[in-house]
Amino acid sequence: MSDSEATTSTDRSESNSTATIHNPEESRLRALLEPAVLANRLYLEDVSIHVAGSHRTVHVVVDLPQEETGGVSLDAIAEVSRGLSDILDNDPHDDGRPYDLEVSSPGVGRPLTEPRHWHRARGRMVRVNVIQGDNLLGRIASVGDDAVTLIPEHEVKKGMKPKQGEPITIPFDRIRQGKVEIEFSHLHEAALEDEHNGPSEEA
């Protein structure tokens, strides 16, 4: 029997009594669950298992394909949660211990660490920490196989419209860190992605 929680939270805080393990079981579950995630036109970002005593919590993080922008809807998360719960309930290699299934999307605060993350953030304002170069604030104009092109925004006096610079292409291997900046036009989307109490499904 499992409890499946659909949420767009990226909160991974655990109590001191909860241990986080990284073992072959996570890889096995990823292979088991990935086809169902793909069938829902989503991308399987991560599978992790947290253990507290005899109880397990299986965290599954799903995202939209890199060609799409925006966030994963709560309806989509609820739907894929039901499918993944059925698969886990009928897993022939499960050891029978009770578990909770939590399915979430990465949220707007996810660091941009992979090319697909930059694809997903096309059109968004990002702050980029550059290796051996000036850090940048700019809007993602395009993303290639090896680099991202930004339209820089230069800070101006308060109340004035930001000044845009010429496009700059930055190779991924020169980016130390990237993060999406929240804008007023994206506040509603950000609120959905960072909501900690989404709808729940019980299997």
Coordinates of C-alpha atoms in Angstrom, one line a residue:
M1 CA 0.0 0.0 0.0
S2 CA 1.4 3.4 -0.9
D3 CA 0.5 7.1 -0.4
S4 CA 1.3 9.1 -3.5
E5 CA 1.7 12.9 -3.1
A6 CA 1.6 15.1 -6.2
T7 CA 3.4 18.4 -5.7
T8 CA 5.6 20.9 -7.5
S9 CA 7.8 21.3 -4.5
T10 CA 11.6 20.8 -4.6
D11 CA 11.9 20.7 -0.9
R12 CA 14.2 17.8 0.1
S13 CA 14.7 18.6 3.8
E14 CA 14.7 15.5 6.0
S15 CA 14.7 15.0 9.8
N16 CA 17.9 13.7 11.4
S17 CA 16.3 10.3 11.7
T18 CA 15.9 10.0 8.0
A19 CA 18.8 8.6 6.0
T20 CA 19.3 9.3 2.3
I21 CA 20.8 6.4 0.4
H22 CA 22.1 6.2 -3.1
N23 CA 22.2 2.6 -4.2
P24 CA 21.5 0.3 -7.2
E25 CA 17.8 0.2 -6.1
E26 CA 17.4 3.8 -7.3
S27 CA 18.8 2.9 -10.7
R28 CA 16.5 -0.1 -10.9
L29 CA 13.4 2.0 -10.0
R30 CA 14.5 4.6 -12.6
A31 CA 14.5 2.0 -15.3
L32 CA 11.2 0.5 -14.1
L33 CA 9.4 3.9 -13.9
E34 CA 10.9 5.8 -16.9
P35 CA 8.7 4.2 -19.6
A36 CA 5.5 5.3 -17.8
V37 CA 6.9 8.8 -17.3
L38 CA 7.7 9.0 -21.0
A39 CA 4.3 7.7 -21.9
N40 CA 2.9 10.8 -20.2
R41 CA 5.1 13.0 -22.3
L42 CA 7.3 13.9 -19.4
Y43 CA 11.0 13.6 -18.7
L44 CA 12.3 11.6 -15.7
E45 CA 14.7 13.9 -13.9
D46 CA 15.5 11.9 -10.8
V47 CA 14.6 9.0 -8.6
S48 CA 15.7 8.9 -5.0
I49 CA 14.9 6.8 -1.9
H50 CA 14.8 8.1 1.6
V51 CA 14.6 5.6 4.5
A52 CA 13.3 6.2 8.0
G53 CA 13.3 3.0 10.0
S54 CA 11.3 0.4 8.1
H55 CA 9.6 3.0 6.0
R56 CA 10.7 4.3 2.6
T57 CA 9.8 7.4 0.7
V58 CA 10.4 7.2 -3.1
H59 CA 10.9 10.7 -4.6
V60 CA 10.4 11.0 -8.3
V61 CA 11.1 14.3 -10.1
V62 CA 9.6 14.8 -13.5
D63 CA 9.9 17.6 -16.0
L64 CA 8.6 18.7 -19.4
P65 CA 10.6 17.7 -22.5
Q66 CA 13.4 20.3 -23.2
E67 CA 11.5 21.5 -26.3
E68 CA 8.7 22.9 -24.1
T69 CA 8.6 25.9 -21.9
G70 CA 6.6 26.6 -18.7
G71 CA 6.0 24.3 -15.8
V72 CA 4.5 20.8 -15.3
S73 CA 0.8 21.2 -14.4
L74 CA -0.6 19.8 -11.2
D75 CA -3.0 17.7 -13.3
A76 CA -0.1 16.1 -15.2
I77 CA 1.7 15.3 -11.9
A78 CA -1.4 13.8 -10.4
E79 CA -1.9 11.6 -13.5
V80 CA 1.7 10.3 -13.7
S81 CA 1.6 9.7 -9.9
R82 CA -1.3 7.3 -10.2
G83 CA 0.5 5.4 -13.0
L84 CA 3.8 5.2 -11.1
S85 CA 2.0 4.1 -7.9
D86 CA 0.4 1.2 -9.8
I87 CA 3.7 0.1 -11.1
L88 CA 5.4 0.2 -7.7
D89 CA 2.5 -1.7 -6.1
N90 CA 3.0 -4.5 -8.6
D91 CA 6.8 -4.5 -8.7
P92 CA 7.8 -8.2 -8.6
H93 CA 11.2 -7.3 -7.1
D94 CA 9.9 -5.1 -4.2
D95 CA 10.8 -6.3 -0.7
G96 CA 7.3 -5.6 0.7
R97 CA 8.3 -2.8 3.0
P98 CA 5.7 0.1 3.2
Y99 CA 6.5 3.2 1.2
D100 CA 5.2 6.6 0.2
L101 CA 5.5 7.9 -3.4
E102 CA 6.2 11.6 -3.9
V103 CA 6.2 13.0 -7.4
S104 CA 7.3 16.6 -8.0
S105 CA 8.6 18.9 -10.7
P106 CA 11.9 20.7 -10.3
G107 CA 10.5 24.1 -9.5
V108 CA 11.7 27.5 -10.8
G109 CA 14.6 27.6 -8.3
R110 CA 16.4 24.6 -9.8
P111 CA 20.0 25.4 -10.7
L112 CA 20.7 25.3 -14.4
T113 CA 23.3 22.5 -14.5
E114 CA 22.5 20.6 -17.7
P115 CA 21.9 21.7 -21.3
R116 CA 18.3 20.5 -21.1
H117 CA 17.8 22.9 -18.1
W118 CA 18.8 25.8 -20.3
H119 CA 16.5 24.6 -23.1
R120 CA 13.6 24.5 -20.6
A121 CA 14.4 28.1 -19.5
R122 CA 14.4 29.7 -23.0
G123 CA 13.0 33.2 -22.9
R124 CA 13.6 33.5 -19.1
M125 CA 15.9 36.0 -17.3
V126 CA 18.9 34.2 -15.8
R127 CA 21.9 35.1 -13.7
V128 CA 25.0 33.4 -14.8
N129 CA 28.3 32.9 -12.9
V130 CA 31.0 32.7 -15.5
I131 CA 34.4 31.0 -15.2
Q132 CA 37.1 33.5 -15.9
G133 CA 34.7 36.2 -17.0
D134 CA 32.2 38.7 -15.9
N135 CA 29.0 37.4 -14.3
L136 CA 25.9 38.2 -16.4
L137 CA 22.2 38.9 -16.1
G138 CA 20.4 38.3 -19.3
R139 CA 17.5 36.7 -21.1
I140 CA 18.1 33.3 -22.8
A141 CA 17.8 33.9 -26.6
S142 CA 18.8 30.5 -27.8
V143 CA 20.5 27.3 -26.7
G144 CA 22.8 25.1 -28.7
D145 CA 24.6 21.8 -28.1
D146 CA 27.6 23.4 -26.5
A147 CA 26.6 27.0 -25.6
V148 CA 23.8 29.4 -24.6
T149 CA 23.2 32.8 -26.1
L150 CA 22.0 35.6 -23.8
I151 CA 20.7 39.1 -24.4
P152 CA 22.4 40.9 -21.4
E153 CA 20.5 43.4 -19.3
H154 CA 22.6 46.2 -17.8
E155 CA 21.6 47.7 -14.6
V156 CA 20.4 51.3 -14.8
K157 CA 19.0 53.9 -12.3
K158 CA 15.9 52.9 -10.4
G159 CA 12.7 53.6 -12.4
M160 CA 14.5 53.4 -15.8
K161 CA 14.0 50.7 -18.3
P162 CA 16.9 48.1 -18.3
K163 CA 19.3 48.6 -21.1
Q164 CA 19.9 45.5 -23.3
G165 CA 23.3 44.7 -24.7
E166 CA 24.5 42.8 -27.7
P167 CA 23.9 39.0 -27.7
I168 CA 26.6 37.0 -25.9
T169 CA 27.3 33.3 -26.5
I170 CA 28.7 31.4 -23.5
P171 CA 30.0 27.8 -23.8
F172 CA 28.6 25.5 -21.2
D173 CA 32.1 24.6 -20.0
R174 CA 32.6 28.3 -19.0
I175 CA 29.5 28.4 -16.9
R176 CA 30.0 27.8 -13.1
Q177 CA 26.4 28.3 -12.2
G178 CA 23.1 29.5 -13.7
K179 CA 19.8 30.4 -12.1
V180 CA 16.5 31.7 -13.3
E181 CA 15.5 35.2 -12.0
I182 CA 11.9 35.6 -11.0
E183 CA 10.1 38.3 -13.0
F184 CA 6.7 39.9 -12.3
S185 CA 5.4 38.4 -15.5
H186 CA 6.2 34.9 -14.3
L187 CA 5.1 35.2 -10.6
H188 CA 2.0 33.1 -11.1
E189 CA 4.0 30.3 -12.8
A190 CA 6.7 30.5 -10.1
A191 CA 4.1 30.2 -7.4
L192 CA 2.7 27.0 -8.9
E193 CA 6.2 25.5 -9.3
D194 CA 7.2 26.3 -5.8
E195 CA 3.9 25.3 -4.1
H196 CA 4.6 22.8 -1.3
N197 CA 1.1 21.5 -0.8
G198 CA -0.2 20.2 -4.2
P199 CA -3.1 17.7 -4.7
S200 CA -2.5 14.2 -3.4
E201 CA -3.5 10.8 -4.6
E202 CA -3.7 7.7 -2.4
A203 CA -3.2 4.2 -3.8

